[in-house]
Amino acid sequence: MSPPPPPLGRARKRDAQLFDSALCDTELVDVRTQFTQGRWSRARSLLVTTGDDWDRRGHRLVVLAETPAASAWAREWLLAEPGSADAVTLLACAAVFTALRRKGTPEAAEEACRRAAALYPADPTPWLGLLLLSRAFGTEEEFSRHFDQVRARHREHHHAHHLMVSRLAERSPAAGHDPLHEVYDFAAWAAEESPADSPLAVLPVIAHAERYRVLAAGGHAQDTGAEHWSGRRARQVLRSAFDWWLEWEREDHPRNRVDLNFLAHAKLCEGRPAEAAALFQRIGSHATRAPWSYPDLDPHKAFLAARSAALGTS
């Protein structure tokens, strides 16, 4: 079992990094700064050294692709290095975010992703791009096919599983607090299919939060505290996930702060502020908009209020 987390200290710059999609990847933050200024050579080196660490590669490409000038710099990179799989994949991911911002077409983004997938068949990242695209514009069948393509290349793909849970949670909103909803079965199956140290062990917690989002939006969450977060299944899921964190604590995973934010949120909803406090210590300033925006909240205010309540600093 891991020792208790160290204190944050008073000198933390809490607001500066809140909701930064780079999370705790300091190397990525530095490279992104240079990339936004048109210096893409560091981005090239970063992706080369990332290699086939697929979760990290996907995380880094998504964060770089979110920058407004990503398409322009990726094209400049391709002019200097035609046929670069990294540049083509970055351009494809950038096209996805351009489409999501309604400044480009889904068709162009899909074509770019398929071109990247053909150039580097082992890489799940172009399929992650297609998964993000079909999450917004596609059918259930397209979304499922793209998820299968990601999973065929990396069975534990973190981002893809989170997207699948989010999509599944939206099915049958009128069913209310159904403990047998398919999102819970999928999350439990994915967690059980993964190795003991896999962050997908936290996926059942994600499922409860995403289902909570759907129930709240549909007006079915008036008694959420008693029924959704404190039921027998929820208690088992939260206990298992927290125990997993104490034993494994995958600080090396690029998206570990995503899991910790969901777990801290769930622990507060469960009424366990002491356990939430330990998680907030690890989260530091690396908050994520989800799940603090659930249901329809200002995530900045919600995160700071929750952290203050858990740490006793309010």
PDB file of N, CA, C and O in Angstrom, residues 2 11 51 76 94 102 112 124 160 173 177-178 187 191-192 206 227 245 248 251 264 268 270 272 288:
ATOM      1  N   SER A   2       0.516   2.232  -0.804  1.00  0.00           N
ATOM      2  CA  SER A   2       1.298   3.462  -0.900  1.00  0.00           C
ATOM      3  C   SER A   2       1.176   4.274   0.383  1.00  0.00           C
ATOM      4  O   SER A   2       0.152   4.238   1.055  1.00  0.00           O
ATOM      5  N   ALA A  11       2.584  27.314  -1.638  1.00  0.00           N
ATOM      6  CA  ALA A  11       3.018  28.091  -2.797  1.00  0.00           C
ATOM      7  C   ALA A  11       2.390  27.611  -4.097  1.00  0.00           C
ATOM      8  O   ALA A  11       2.816  28.003  -5.170  1.00  0.00           O
ATOM      9  N   GLY A  51       7.143   7.195 -28.982  1.00  0.00           N
ATOM     10  CA  GLY A  51       7.114   5.863 -29.576  1.00  0.00           C
ATOM     11  C   GLY A  51       5.730   5.253 -29.579  1.00  0.00           C
ATOM     12  O   GLY A  51       4.737   5.910 -29.895  1.00  0.00           O
ATOM     13  N   GLU A  76       3.126  22.747 -42.444  1.00  0.00           N
ATOM     14  CA  GLU A  76       4.498  23.206 -42.627  1.00  0.00           C
ATOM     15  C   GLU A  76       5.489  22.084 -42.337  1.00  0.00           C
ATOM     16  O   GLU A  76       6.489  21.917 -43.048  1.00  0.00           O
ATOM     17  N   ALA A  94      -5.903  17.484 -35.768  1.00  0.00           N
ATOM     18  CA  ALA A  94      -6.249  18.896 -35.854  1.00  0.00           C
ATOM     19  C   ALA A  94      -7.516  19.096 -36.679  1.00  0.00           C
ATOM     20  O   ALA A  94      -8.365  19.938 -36.355  1.00  0.00           O
ATOM     21  N   ARG A 102     -16.802  23.424 -35.522  1.00  0.00           N
ATOM     22  CA  ARG A 102     -17.683  23.816 -36.628  1.00  0.00           C
ATOM     23  C   ARG A 102     -16.994  24.768 -37.597  1.00  0.00           C
ATOM     24  O   ARG A 102     -17.635  25.597 -38.242  1.00  0.00           O
ATOM     25  N   ALA A 112      -8.889  12.708 -43.468  1.00  0.00           N
ATOM     26  CA  ALA A 112      -7.549  12.908 -42.923  1.00  0.00           C
ATOM     27  C   ALA A 112      -7.184  11.792 -41.942  1.00  0.00           C
ATOM     28  O   ALA A 112      -6.047  11.301 -41.929  1.00  0.00           O
ATOM     29  N   PRO A 124      -3.319   3.454 -32.855  1.00  0.00           N
ATOM     30  CA  PRO A 124      -4.755   3.657 -32.609  1.00  0.00           C
ATOM     31  C   PRO A 124      -5.188   5.121 -32.658  1.00  0.00           C
ATOM     32  O   PRO A 124      -6.389   5.403 -32.652  1.00  0.00           O
ATOM     33  N   ALA A 160     -10.256   6.158 -25.201  1.00  0.00           N
ATOM     34  CA  ALA A 160     -11.326   5.512 -25.957  1.00  0.00           C
ATOM     35  C   ALA A 160     -12.364   4.886 -25.034  1.00  0.00           C
ATOM     36  O   ALA A 160     -13.570   4.976 -25.275  1.00  0.00           O
ATOM     37  N   PRO A 173     -32.221   7.090 -21.096  1.00  0.00           N
ATOM     38  CA  PRO A 173     -32.214   8.056 -19.992  1.00  0.00           C
ATOM     39  C   PRO A 173     -33.444   7.950 -19.100  1.00  0.00           C
ATOM     40  O   PRO A 173     -33.379   8.262 -17.914  1.00  0.00           O
ATOM     41  N   HIS A 177     -32.576   5.302 -12.195  1.00  0.00           N
ATOM     42  CA  HIS A 177     -31.496   4.673 -11.427  1.00  0.00           C
ATOM     43  C   HIS A 177     -31.542   3.153 -11.580  1.00  0.00           C
ATOM     44  O   HIS A 177     -31.905   2.424 -10.659  1.00  0.00           O
ATOM     45  N   ASP A 178     -31.186   2.699 -12.752  1.00  0.00           N
ATOM     46  CA  ASP A 178     -31.196   1.260 -13.037  1.00  0.00           C
ATOM     47  C   ASP A 178     -29.810   0.689 -12.750  1.00  0.00           C
ATOM     48  O   ASP A 178     -28.861   0.947 -13.487  1.00  0.00           O
ATOM     49  N   ALA A 187     -18.380  -1.181 -18.188  1.00  0.00           N
ATOM     50  CA  ALA A 187     -17.246  -0.709 -17.392  1.00  0.00           C
ATOM     51  C   ALA A 187     -16.662  -1.832 -16.546  1.00  0.00           C
ATOM     52  O   ALA A 187     -15.431  -1.966 -16.435  1.00  0.00           O
ATOM     53  N   ALA A 191     -12.855  -3.369 -16.980  1.00  0.00           N
ATOM     54  CA  ALA A 191     -11.945  -3.388 -15.829  1.00  0.00           C
ATOM     55  C   ALA A 191     -11.448  -4.807 -15.551  1.00  0.00           C
ATOM     56  O   ALA A 191     -10.262  -5.024 -15.285  1.00  0.00           O
ATOM     57  N   GLU A 192     -12.364  -5.766 -15.622  1.00  0.00           N
ATOM     58  CA  GLU A 192     -11.989  -7.153 -15.338  1.00  0.00           C
ATOM     59  C   GLU A 192     -11.079  -7.736 -16.408  1.00  0.00           C
ATOM     60  O   GLU A 192     -10.243  -8.603 -16.120  1.00  0.00           O
ATOM     61  N   ILE A 206     -16.170   6.005 -13.447  1.00  0.00           N
ATOM     62  CA  ILE A 206     -16.494   6.898 -14.561  1.00  0.00           C
ATOM     63  C   ILE A 206     -17.924   6.636 -15.028  1.00  0.00           C
ATOM     64  O   ILE A 206     -18.676   7.567 -15.329  1.00  0.00           O
ATOM     65  N   GLU A 227     -29.621   7.452  -3.713  1.00  0.00           N
ATOM     66  CA  GLU A 227     -29.832   6.277  -4.547  1.00  0.00           C
ATOM     67  C   GLU A 227     -28.669   5.979  -5.489  1.00  0.00           C
ATOM     68  O   GLU A 227     -28.326   4.822  -5.704  1.00  0.00           O
ATOM     69  N   TRP A 245      -6.337   2.513  -6.246  1.00  0.00           N
ATOM     70  CA  TRP A 245      -5.462   3.689  -6.254  1.00  0.00           C
ATOM     71  C   TRP A 245      -4.417   3.599  -5.148  1.00  0.00           C
ATOM     72  O   TRP A 245      -3.235   3.898  -5.367  1.00  0.00           O
ATOM     73  N   TRP A 248      -1.866   0.804  -6.423  1.00  0.00           N
ATOM     74  CA  TRP A 248      -1.127   0.959  -7.680  1.00  0.00           C
ATOM     75  C   TRP A 248      -0.732   2.401  -7.983  1.00  0.00           C
ATOM     76  O   TRP A 248       0.371   2.642  -8.458  1.00  0.00           O
ATOM     77  N   GLU A 251       0.948   6.956 -11.306  1.00  0.00           N
ATOM     78  CA  GLU A 251       1.423   8.315 -11.573  1.00  0.00           C
ATOM     79  C   GLU A 251       2.088   8.412 -12.946  1.00  0.00           C
ATOM     80  O   GLU A 251       2.210   9.488 -13.515  1.00  0.00           O
ATOM     81  N   ALA A 264     -12.229  11.561  -6.876  1.00  0.00           N
ATOM     82  CA  ALA A 264     -12.434  12.545  -5.807  1.00  0.00           C
ATOM     83  C   ALA A 264     -13.878  13.043  -5.801  1.00  0.00           C
ATOM     84  O   ALA A 264     -14.509  13.180  -4.737  1.00  0.00           O
ATOM     85  N   LEU A 268     -16.649  12.458  -2.681  1.00  0.00           N
ATOM     86  CA  LEU A 268     -17.418  13.530  -2.048  1.00  0.00           C
ATOM     87  C   LEU A 268     -18.912  13.255  -2.139  1.00  0.00           C
ATOM     88  O   LEU A 268     -19.652  13.456  -1.181  1.00  0.00           O
ATOM     89  N   GLU A 270     -20.253  10.437  -2.273  1.00  0.00           N
ATOM     90  CA  GLU A 270     -20.522   9.311  -1.378  1.00  0.00           C
ATOM     91  C   GLU A 270     -20.541   9.751   0.085  1.00  0.00           C
ATOM     92  O   GLU A 270     -21.038   9.033   0.953  1.00  0.00           O
ATOM     93  N   ARG A 272     -17.554  10.870   1.737  1.00  0.00           N
ATOM     94  CA  ARG A 272     -16.280  10.471   2.350  1.00  0.00           C
ATOM     95  C   ARG A 272     -15.219  11.546   2.068  1.00  0.00           C
ATOM     96  O   ARG A 272     -14.320  11.349   1.249  1.00  0.00           O
ATOM     97  N   THR A 288      -9.947  18.682 -14.004  1.00  0.00           N
ATOM     98  CA  THR A 288     -10.555  18.408 -15.307  1.00  0.00           C
ATOM     99  C   THR A 288     -12.005  18.892 -15.269  1.00  0.00           C
ATOM    100  O   THR A 288     -12.656  18.829 -14.231  1.00  0.00           O
TER     101      THR A 288
END
